[in-house]
Coordinates of C-alpha atoms in Angstrom, one line a residue:
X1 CA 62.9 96.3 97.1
X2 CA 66.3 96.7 98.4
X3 CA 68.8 94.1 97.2
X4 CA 72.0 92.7 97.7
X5 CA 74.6 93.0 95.1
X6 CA 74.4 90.5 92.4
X7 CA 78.7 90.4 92.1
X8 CA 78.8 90.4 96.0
X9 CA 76.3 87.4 96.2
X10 CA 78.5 84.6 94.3
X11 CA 81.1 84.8 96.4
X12 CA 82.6 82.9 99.8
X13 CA 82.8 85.4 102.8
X14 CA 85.4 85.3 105.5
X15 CA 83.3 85.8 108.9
X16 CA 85.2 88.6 110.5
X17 CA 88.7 90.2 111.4
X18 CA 90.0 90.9 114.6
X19 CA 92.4 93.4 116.2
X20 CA 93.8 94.0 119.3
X21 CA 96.2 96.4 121.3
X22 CA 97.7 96.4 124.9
X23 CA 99.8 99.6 126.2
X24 CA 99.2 102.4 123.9
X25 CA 97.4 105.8 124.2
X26 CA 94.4 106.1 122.2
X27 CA 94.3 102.3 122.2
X28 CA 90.6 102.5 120.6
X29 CA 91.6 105.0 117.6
X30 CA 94.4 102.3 117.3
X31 CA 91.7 99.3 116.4
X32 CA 89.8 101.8 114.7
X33 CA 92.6 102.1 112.3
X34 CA 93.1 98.2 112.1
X35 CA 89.7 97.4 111.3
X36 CA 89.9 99.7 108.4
X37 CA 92.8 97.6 106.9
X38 CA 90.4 94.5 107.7
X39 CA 87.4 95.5 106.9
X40 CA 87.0 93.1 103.4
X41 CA 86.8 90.3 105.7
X42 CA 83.6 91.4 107.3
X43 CA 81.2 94.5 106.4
X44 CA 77.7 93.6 108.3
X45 CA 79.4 95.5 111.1
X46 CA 82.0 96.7 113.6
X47 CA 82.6 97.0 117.3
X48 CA 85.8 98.0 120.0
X49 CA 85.6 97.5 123.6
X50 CA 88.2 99.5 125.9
X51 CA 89.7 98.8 129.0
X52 CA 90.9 102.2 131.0
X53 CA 92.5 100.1 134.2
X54 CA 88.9 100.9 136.1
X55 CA 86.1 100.1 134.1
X56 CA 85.7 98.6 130.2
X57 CA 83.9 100.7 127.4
X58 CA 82.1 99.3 124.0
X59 CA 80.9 100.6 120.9
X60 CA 79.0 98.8 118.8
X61 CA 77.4 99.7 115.3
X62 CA 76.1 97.7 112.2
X63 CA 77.9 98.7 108.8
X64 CA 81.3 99.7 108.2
X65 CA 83.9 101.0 110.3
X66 CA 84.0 104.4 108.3
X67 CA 80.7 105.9 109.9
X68 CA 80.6 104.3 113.0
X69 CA 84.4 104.9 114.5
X70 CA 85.8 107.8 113.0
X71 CA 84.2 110.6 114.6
X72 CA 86.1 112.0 117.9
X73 CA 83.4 111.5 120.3
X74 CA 82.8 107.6 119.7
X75 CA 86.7 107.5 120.1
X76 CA 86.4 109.9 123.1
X77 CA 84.0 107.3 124.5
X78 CA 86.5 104.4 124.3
X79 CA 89.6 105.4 126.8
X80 CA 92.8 103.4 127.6
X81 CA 95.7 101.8 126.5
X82 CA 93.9 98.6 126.0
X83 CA 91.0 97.4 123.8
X84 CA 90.2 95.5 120.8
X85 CA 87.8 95.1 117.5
X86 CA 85.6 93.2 115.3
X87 CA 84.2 92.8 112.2
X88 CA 81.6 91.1 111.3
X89 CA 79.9 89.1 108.3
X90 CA 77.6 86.6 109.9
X91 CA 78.1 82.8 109.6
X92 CA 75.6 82.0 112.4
X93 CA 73.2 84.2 114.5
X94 CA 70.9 86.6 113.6
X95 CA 72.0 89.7 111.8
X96 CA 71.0 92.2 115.1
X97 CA 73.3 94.4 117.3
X98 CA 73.4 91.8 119.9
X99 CA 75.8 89.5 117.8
X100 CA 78.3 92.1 117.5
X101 CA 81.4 91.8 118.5
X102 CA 83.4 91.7 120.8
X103 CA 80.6 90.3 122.8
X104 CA 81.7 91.7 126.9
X105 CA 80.3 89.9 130.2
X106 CA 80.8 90.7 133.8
X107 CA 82.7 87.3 135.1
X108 CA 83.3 86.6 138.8
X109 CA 86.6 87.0 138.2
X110 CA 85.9 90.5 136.1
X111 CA 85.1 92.2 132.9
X112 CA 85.4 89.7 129.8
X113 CA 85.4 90.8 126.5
X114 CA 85.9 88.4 123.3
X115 CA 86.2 89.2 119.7
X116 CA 86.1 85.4 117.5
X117 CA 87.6 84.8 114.2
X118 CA 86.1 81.4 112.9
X119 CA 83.5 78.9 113.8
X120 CA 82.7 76.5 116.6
X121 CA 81.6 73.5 114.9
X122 CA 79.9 71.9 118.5
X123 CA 78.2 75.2 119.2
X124 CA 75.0 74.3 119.5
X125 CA 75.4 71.4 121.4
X126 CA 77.4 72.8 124.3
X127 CA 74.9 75.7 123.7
X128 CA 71.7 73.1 124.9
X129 CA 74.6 71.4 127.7
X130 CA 74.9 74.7 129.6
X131 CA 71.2 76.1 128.4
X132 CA 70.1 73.0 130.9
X133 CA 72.5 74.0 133.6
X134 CA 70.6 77.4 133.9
X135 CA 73.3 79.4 131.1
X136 CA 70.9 82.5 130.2
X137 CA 72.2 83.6 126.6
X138 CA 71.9 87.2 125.4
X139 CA 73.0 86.3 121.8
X140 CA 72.7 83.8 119.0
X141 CA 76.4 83.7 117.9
X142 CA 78.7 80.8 118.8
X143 CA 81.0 83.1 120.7
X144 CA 79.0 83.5 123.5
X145 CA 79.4 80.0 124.1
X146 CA 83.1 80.2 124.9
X147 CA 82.4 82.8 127.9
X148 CA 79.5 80.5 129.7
X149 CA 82.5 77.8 129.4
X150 CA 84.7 80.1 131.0
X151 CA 82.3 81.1 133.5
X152 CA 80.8 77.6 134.5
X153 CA 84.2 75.9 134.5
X154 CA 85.2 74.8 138.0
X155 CA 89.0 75.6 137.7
X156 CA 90.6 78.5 140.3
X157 CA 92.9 80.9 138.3
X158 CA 91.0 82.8 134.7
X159 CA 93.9 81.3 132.6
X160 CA 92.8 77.6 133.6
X161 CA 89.5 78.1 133.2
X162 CA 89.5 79.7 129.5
X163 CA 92.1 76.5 128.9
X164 CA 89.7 74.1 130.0
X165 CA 87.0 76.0 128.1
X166 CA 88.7 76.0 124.7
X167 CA 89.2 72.2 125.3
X168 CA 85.7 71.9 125.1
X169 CA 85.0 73.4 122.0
X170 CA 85.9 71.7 118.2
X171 CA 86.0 73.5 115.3
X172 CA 88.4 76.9 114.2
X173 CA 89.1 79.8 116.1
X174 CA 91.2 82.5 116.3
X175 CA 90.7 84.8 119.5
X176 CA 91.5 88.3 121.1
X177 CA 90.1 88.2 124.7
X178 CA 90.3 91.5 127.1
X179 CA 90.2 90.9 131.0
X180 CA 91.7 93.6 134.1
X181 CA 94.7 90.7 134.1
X182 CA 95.9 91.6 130.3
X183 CA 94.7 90.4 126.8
X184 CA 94.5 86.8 125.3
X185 CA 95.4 86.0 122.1
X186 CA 95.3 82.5 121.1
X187 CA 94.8 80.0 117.8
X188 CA 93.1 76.5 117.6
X189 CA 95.5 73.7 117.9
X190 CA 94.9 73.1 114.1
X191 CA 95.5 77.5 113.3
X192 CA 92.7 77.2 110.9
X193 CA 92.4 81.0 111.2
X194 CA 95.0 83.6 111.0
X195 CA 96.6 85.3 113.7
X196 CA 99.7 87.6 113.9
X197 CA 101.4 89.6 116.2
X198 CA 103.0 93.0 116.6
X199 CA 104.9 95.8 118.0
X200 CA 104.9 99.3 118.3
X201 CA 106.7 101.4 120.5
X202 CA 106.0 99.5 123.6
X203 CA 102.8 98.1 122.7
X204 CA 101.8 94.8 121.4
X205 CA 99.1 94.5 119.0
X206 CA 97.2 91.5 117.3
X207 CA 95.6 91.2 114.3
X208 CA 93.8 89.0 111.6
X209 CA 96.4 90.1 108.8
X210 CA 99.8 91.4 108.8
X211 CA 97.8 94.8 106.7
X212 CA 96.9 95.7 109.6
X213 CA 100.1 96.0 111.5
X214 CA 101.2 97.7 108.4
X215 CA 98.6 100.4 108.6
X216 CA 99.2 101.4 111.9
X217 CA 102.6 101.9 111.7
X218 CA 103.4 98.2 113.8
X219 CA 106.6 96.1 113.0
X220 CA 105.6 92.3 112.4
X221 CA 106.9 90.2 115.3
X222 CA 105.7 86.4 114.2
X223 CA 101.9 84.8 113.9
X224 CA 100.7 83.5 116.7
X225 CA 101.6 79.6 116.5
X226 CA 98.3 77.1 116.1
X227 CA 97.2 75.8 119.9
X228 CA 99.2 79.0 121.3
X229 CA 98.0 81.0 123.8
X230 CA 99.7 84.4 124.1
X231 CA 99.2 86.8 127.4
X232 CA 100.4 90.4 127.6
X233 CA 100.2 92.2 130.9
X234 CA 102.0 94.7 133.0
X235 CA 104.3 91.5 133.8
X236 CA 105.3 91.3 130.1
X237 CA 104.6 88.9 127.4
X238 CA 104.1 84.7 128.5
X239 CA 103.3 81.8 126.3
X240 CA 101.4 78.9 126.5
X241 CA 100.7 75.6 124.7
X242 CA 98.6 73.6 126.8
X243 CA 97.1 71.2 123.6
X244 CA 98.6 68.0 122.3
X245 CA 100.7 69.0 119.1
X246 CA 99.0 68.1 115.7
X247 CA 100.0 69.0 112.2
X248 CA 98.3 72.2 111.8
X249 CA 95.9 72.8 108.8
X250 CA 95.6 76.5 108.5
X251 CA 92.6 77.8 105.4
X252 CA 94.0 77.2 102.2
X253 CA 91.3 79.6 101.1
X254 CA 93.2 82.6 102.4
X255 CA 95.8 82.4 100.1
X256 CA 93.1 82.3 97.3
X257 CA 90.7 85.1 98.2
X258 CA 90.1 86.3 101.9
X259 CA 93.4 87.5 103.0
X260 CA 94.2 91.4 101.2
X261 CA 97.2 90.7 98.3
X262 CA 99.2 92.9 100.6
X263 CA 99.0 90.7 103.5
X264 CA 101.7 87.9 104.4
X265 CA 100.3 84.8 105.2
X266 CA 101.9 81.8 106.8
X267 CA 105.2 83.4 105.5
X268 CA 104.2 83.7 102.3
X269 CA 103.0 87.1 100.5
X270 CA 99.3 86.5 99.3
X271 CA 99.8 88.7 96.0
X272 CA 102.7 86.6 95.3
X273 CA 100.8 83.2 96.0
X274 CA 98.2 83.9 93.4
X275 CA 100.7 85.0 90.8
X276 CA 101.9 82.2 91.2
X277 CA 98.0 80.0 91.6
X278 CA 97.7 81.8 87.7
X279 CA 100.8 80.8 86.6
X280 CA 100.1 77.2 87.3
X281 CA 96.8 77.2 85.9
X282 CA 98.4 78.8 82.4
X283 CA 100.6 75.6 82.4
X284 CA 97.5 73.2 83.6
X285 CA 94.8 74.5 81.4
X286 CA 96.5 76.3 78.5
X287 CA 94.2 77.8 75.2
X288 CA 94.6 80.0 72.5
X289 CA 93.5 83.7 72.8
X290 CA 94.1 87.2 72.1
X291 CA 93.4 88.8 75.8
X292 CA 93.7 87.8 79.7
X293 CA 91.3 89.7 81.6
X294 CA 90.5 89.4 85.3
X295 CA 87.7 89.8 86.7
X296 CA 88.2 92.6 89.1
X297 CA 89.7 92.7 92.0
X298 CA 90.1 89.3 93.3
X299 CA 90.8 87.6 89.9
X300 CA 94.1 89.9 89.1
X301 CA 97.2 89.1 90.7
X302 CA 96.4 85.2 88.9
X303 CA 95.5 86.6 85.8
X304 CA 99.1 88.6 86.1
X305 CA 100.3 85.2 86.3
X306 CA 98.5 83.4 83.9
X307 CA 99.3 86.4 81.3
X308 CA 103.2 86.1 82.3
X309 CA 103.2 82.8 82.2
X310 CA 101.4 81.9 78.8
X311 CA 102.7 85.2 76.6
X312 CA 98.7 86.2 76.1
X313 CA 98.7 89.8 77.2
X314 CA 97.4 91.3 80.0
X315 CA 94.4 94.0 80.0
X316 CA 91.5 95.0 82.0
X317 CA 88.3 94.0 80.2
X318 CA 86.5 94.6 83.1
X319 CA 86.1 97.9 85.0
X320 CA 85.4 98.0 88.4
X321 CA 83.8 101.2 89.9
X322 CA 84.8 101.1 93.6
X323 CA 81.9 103.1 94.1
X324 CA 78.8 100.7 94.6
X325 CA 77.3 99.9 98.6
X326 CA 76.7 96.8 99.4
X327 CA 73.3 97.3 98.2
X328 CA 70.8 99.2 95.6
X329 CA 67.0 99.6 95.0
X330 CA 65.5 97.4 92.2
X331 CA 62.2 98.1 91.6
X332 CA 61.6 96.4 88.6
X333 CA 63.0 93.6 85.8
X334 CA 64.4 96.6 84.0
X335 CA 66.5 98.4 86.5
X336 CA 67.3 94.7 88.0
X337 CA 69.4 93.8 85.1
X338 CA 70.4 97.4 84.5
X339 CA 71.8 96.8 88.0
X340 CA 74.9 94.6 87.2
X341 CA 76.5 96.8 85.5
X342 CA 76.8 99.5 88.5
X343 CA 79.9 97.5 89.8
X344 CA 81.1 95.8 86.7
X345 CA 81.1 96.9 83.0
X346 CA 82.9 95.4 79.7
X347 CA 85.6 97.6 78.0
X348 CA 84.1 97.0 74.9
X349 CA 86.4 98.3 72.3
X350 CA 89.4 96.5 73.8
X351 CA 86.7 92.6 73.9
X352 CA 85.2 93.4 70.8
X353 CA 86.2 90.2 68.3
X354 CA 89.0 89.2 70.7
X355 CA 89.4 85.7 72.3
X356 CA 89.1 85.7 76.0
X357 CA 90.9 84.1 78.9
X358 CA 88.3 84.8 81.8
X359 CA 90.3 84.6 85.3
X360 CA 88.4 84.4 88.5
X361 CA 89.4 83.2 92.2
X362 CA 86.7 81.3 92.0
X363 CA 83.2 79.6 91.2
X364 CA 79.8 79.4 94.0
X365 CA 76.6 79.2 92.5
X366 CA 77.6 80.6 88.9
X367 CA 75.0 83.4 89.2
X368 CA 77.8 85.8 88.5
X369 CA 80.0 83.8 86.0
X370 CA 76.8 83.5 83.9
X371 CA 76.4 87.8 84.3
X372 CA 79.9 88.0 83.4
X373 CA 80.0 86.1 80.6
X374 CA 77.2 87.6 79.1
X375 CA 78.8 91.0 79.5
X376 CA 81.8 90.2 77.7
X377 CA 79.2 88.3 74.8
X378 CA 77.2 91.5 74.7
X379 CA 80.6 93.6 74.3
X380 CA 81.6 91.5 71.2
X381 CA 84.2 89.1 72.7
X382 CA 84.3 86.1 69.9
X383 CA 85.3 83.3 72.6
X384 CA 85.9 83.5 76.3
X385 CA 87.6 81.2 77.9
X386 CA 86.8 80.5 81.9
X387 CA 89.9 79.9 84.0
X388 CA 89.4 79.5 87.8
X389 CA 92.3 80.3 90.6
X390 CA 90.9 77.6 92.7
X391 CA 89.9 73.8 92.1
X392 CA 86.4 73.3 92.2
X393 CA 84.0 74.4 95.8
X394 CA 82.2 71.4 95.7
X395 CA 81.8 71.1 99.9
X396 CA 80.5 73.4 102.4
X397 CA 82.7 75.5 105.1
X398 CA 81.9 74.6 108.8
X399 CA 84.6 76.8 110.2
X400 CA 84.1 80.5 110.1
X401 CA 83.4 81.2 105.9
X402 CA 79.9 81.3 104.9
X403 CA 79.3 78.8 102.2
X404 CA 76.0 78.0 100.8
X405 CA 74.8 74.3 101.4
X406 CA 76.3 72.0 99.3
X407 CA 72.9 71.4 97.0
X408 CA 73.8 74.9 95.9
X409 CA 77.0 74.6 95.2
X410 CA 77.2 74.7 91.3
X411 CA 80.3 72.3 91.3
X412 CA 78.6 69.6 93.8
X413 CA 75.6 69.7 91.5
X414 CA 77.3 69.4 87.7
X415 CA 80.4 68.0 85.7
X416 CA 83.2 70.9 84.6
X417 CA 81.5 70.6 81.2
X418 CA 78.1 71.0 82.6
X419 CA 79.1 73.5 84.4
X420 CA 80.4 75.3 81.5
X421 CA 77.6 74.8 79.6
X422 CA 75.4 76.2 82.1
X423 CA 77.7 79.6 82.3
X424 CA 78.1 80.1 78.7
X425 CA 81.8 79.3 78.3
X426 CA 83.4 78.2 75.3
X427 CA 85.7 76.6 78.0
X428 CA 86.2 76.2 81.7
X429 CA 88.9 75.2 83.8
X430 CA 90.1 75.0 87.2
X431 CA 93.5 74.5 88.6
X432 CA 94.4 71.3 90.1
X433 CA 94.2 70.7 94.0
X434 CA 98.2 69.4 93.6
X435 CA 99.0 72.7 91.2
X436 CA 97.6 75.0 93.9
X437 CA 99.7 73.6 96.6
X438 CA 102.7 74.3 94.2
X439 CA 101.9 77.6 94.0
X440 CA 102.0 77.5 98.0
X441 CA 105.7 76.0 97.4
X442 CA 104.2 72.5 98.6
X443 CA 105.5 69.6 95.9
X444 CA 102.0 68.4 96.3
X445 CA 99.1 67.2 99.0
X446 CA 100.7 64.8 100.9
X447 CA 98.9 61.8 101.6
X448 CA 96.9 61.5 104.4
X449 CA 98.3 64.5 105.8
X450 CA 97.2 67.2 104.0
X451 CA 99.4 70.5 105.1
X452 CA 96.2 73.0 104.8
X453 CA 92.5 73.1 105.0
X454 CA 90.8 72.7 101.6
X455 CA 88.2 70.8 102.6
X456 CA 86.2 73.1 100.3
X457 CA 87.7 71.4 97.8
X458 CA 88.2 68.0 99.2
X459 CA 85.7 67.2 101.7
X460 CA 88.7 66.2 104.0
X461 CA 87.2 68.0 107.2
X462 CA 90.4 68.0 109.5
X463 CA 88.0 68.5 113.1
X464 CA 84.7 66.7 114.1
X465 CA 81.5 68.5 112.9
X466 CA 79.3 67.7 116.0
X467 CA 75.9 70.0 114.8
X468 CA 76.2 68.9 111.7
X469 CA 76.4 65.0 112.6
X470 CA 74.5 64.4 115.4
X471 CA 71.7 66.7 116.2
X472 CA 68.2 66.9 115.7
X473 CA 66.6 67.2 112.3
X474 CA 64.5 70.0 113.4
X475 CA 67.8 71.5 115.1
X476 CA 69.3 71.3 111.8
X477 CA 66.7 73.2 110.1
X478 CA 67.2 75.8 112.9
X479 CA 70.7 75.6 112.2
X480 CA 70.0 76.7 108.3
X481 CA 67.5 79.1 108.8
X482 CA 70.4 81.0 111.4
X483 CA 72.8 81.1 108.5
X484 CA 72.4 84.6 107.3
X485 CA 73.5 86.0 103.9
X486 CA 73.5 89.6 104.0

């Protein structure tokens, strides 16, 4: 039986990066590079579409990016100065080739191509609107819904009608759309996901993460501002902002886990953020030990912080091997639980009768903090000590992570101490929802207008959440059993 990961199971999932370029050679090989540098926030799979000023090319592929676009004659298949990327890990729709990304449909006004960071939270209710109308659907994602709002929408010029299309939809988004007139790049009013913008030579690119711009040689020009809508085209660059302002809420979570420590978020450096997240959580949940350890990668830069902070030392008790696919054959009991320890294993003469500060970004179910803490048991450790980077996920994500339902999320369903109990810790603790906007360089959540989105946290959703409020009960199971987990 073929198996996912046991580490890679516990943990939130960003649904996909995106990256696009306008007005350089080798456009495609371009992305190609880019997805590379975003490829933690989505591995299910990977596509580019190319626009050669006659006709637009796609390549689509399930798996990485290494594999699929680095060989010469996929490349070779993708000409022109302009195209963009996706990758993928599945929030909704089926895990088939159809759903990847960009999705691409012929328009009366011309090609359309669309690659979607985020979620549309009213999906599947303009989805059954337009169904009736006669909308034929090729897909199950919620992208596809934005280009039958495009292409039903009565307005004259393409810019009008993908405005009155977005004004339709709720929920987050973050988009890179290709057309003959030039590429789109635009935010939701609220810029609950990510979106920057870059530069090099003459050609402008856009991208999930500032990594990316980094990888490819770009110069960072600014993020692209929540409700903007950014146009590049042989008549140069031209912004718009056609939604009422709000007080944007962009994912706290980003700064915690999905966004690569050498990425600069909202003006911030991630790595330095979660220094900074483990530093506070040393001065909020202090304990006496012999060790810090992360557990590797994610929990690292915080446990730097929590080491520097609190004058424990720093080592790795945990070794990672980098080496481990997505998935492995378990074909018994045996090899099952023989199976953990092909991504993570204990250091055991550095644990052995030492007292353990655990750090991780965060807790899910607690099927791996229980695997873990076992490990570091089995290894000798005398105590160990949980400390989480993150307060507790006690509420679903509705806007582009995938999050299990809240009855399985192991913080909606037990106390702190139960929690520990049920992990084997001699102690857990989070940091505080107020500590971990300090560490953002907020005093703390202001009230009633909270400057992110931790509604993970909180349950403070900042946008309606039409399919999960008001449809059918049989719609909703439909809606669960299209959540996929790879």
């Amino acid at each position: 039986m073929i198996t996912t990961n046991p580490f890679d199971d516990d943990k939130l999932r960003e649904e996909c990066g995106i990256f696009g370029i306008w007005g350089a050679e080798t456009a495609s090989a371009m992305v190609a590079l880019g997805l590379h540098a975003l490829q933690h926030r989505g591995q299910e799979a990977a596509g580019i579409v190319s626009w050669d000023g006659r006709a637009f090319h796609a390549h689509r592929a399930m798996g990485h990016v290494a594999g699929n676009f680095d060989r010469d004659d996929v490349i070779r298949g993708l000409p022109g100065n302009v195209a963009c990327g996706h990758v993928r890990y599945s929030t909704t729709g089926e895990t088939a080739l159809r759903n990847v990304q960009p999705l691409f449909a012929e328009l009366s006004s011309g090609g359309f191509a669309v690659a979607h960071n985020g979620n549309l939270s009213n999906a599947m209710k303009l989805r059954r609107e337009l169904v009736r109308r006669g909308a034929i659907f090729q897909s199950t994602s919620d992208t596809e819904t934005i280009i039958h709002l495009v292409a039903t929408s009565t307005y004259r010029t393409l810019l009008d009608r993908f405005i009155d299309a977005l004004k339709r939809v709720e929920g987050a988004y973050s988009l890179i759309c290709m057309t003959p007139e030039g590429m789109i790049a635009c935010r939701d009013p609220l810029g609950i996901r990510p979106l920057v913008m870059g530069r090099i030579g003459d050609a402008y690119i856009f991208a999930s993460e500032t990594v990316a711009l980094d990888v490819v040689g770009a110069t960072f020009l600014r993020q692209v501002e929540p409700g903007e809508i950014v146009i590049v085209s042989e008549q140069g660059i031209k912004s718009h902002r056609p939604f009422a302002p709000v007080s944007p809420r962009p994912c706290i979570f980003e700064h915690v886990y999905f966004s690569r420590p050498d990425s600069i978020v909202d003006g911030s450096s991630v790595y330095g953020v979660r220094k900074r997240i483990g530093a506070q959580l040393a001065m909020e949940n202090p304990v006496e030990a012999d060790l810090v350890v992360p557990v590797p990668d994610s929990g690292v830069p915080a446990a730097i912080g929590y080491a520097q902070q609190s004058g424990i030392p720093f080592e790795l008790g945990i070794i990672r091997s980098h080496y481990v696919g997505r998935t492995f054959i378990q074909p018994g009991d045996q090899v099952r639980h023989l199976g953990v320890k092909l991504k993570h294993n204990a250091n055991k003469e550095l644990l052995d009768g030492k007292r353990i500060v655990l750090i991780d970004d965060s807790i899910v179910r607690g099927t791996t903090s229980v695997k873990i803490l076992q490990m570091l048991r089995d290894a000798g450790a005398a105590e160990v000590h949980l400390r989480i980077a993150s307060p507790p996920t006690r509420h679903s994500c509705f806007y582009g992570v995938d999050t299990p339902e809240r009855a399985k999320l192991l913080a909606a369903q037990m106390t702190v101490a139960e929690m520990a109990t049920y992990i084997g810790a001699d102690s857990l603790a989070f940091v505080s929802v107020d500590g971990l906007y300090r560490a953002l360089g907020e005093d703390m959540r202001e009230e009633g207008t909270p400057q992110y989105c931790d509604a993970c946290f909180t349950g403070d959703y900042p946008t309606h959440l039409t399919d999960q409020d008001e449809v059918a009960p049989a719609d909703q199971l439909s809606l669960l059993a299209e959540r996929v987990v790879a």
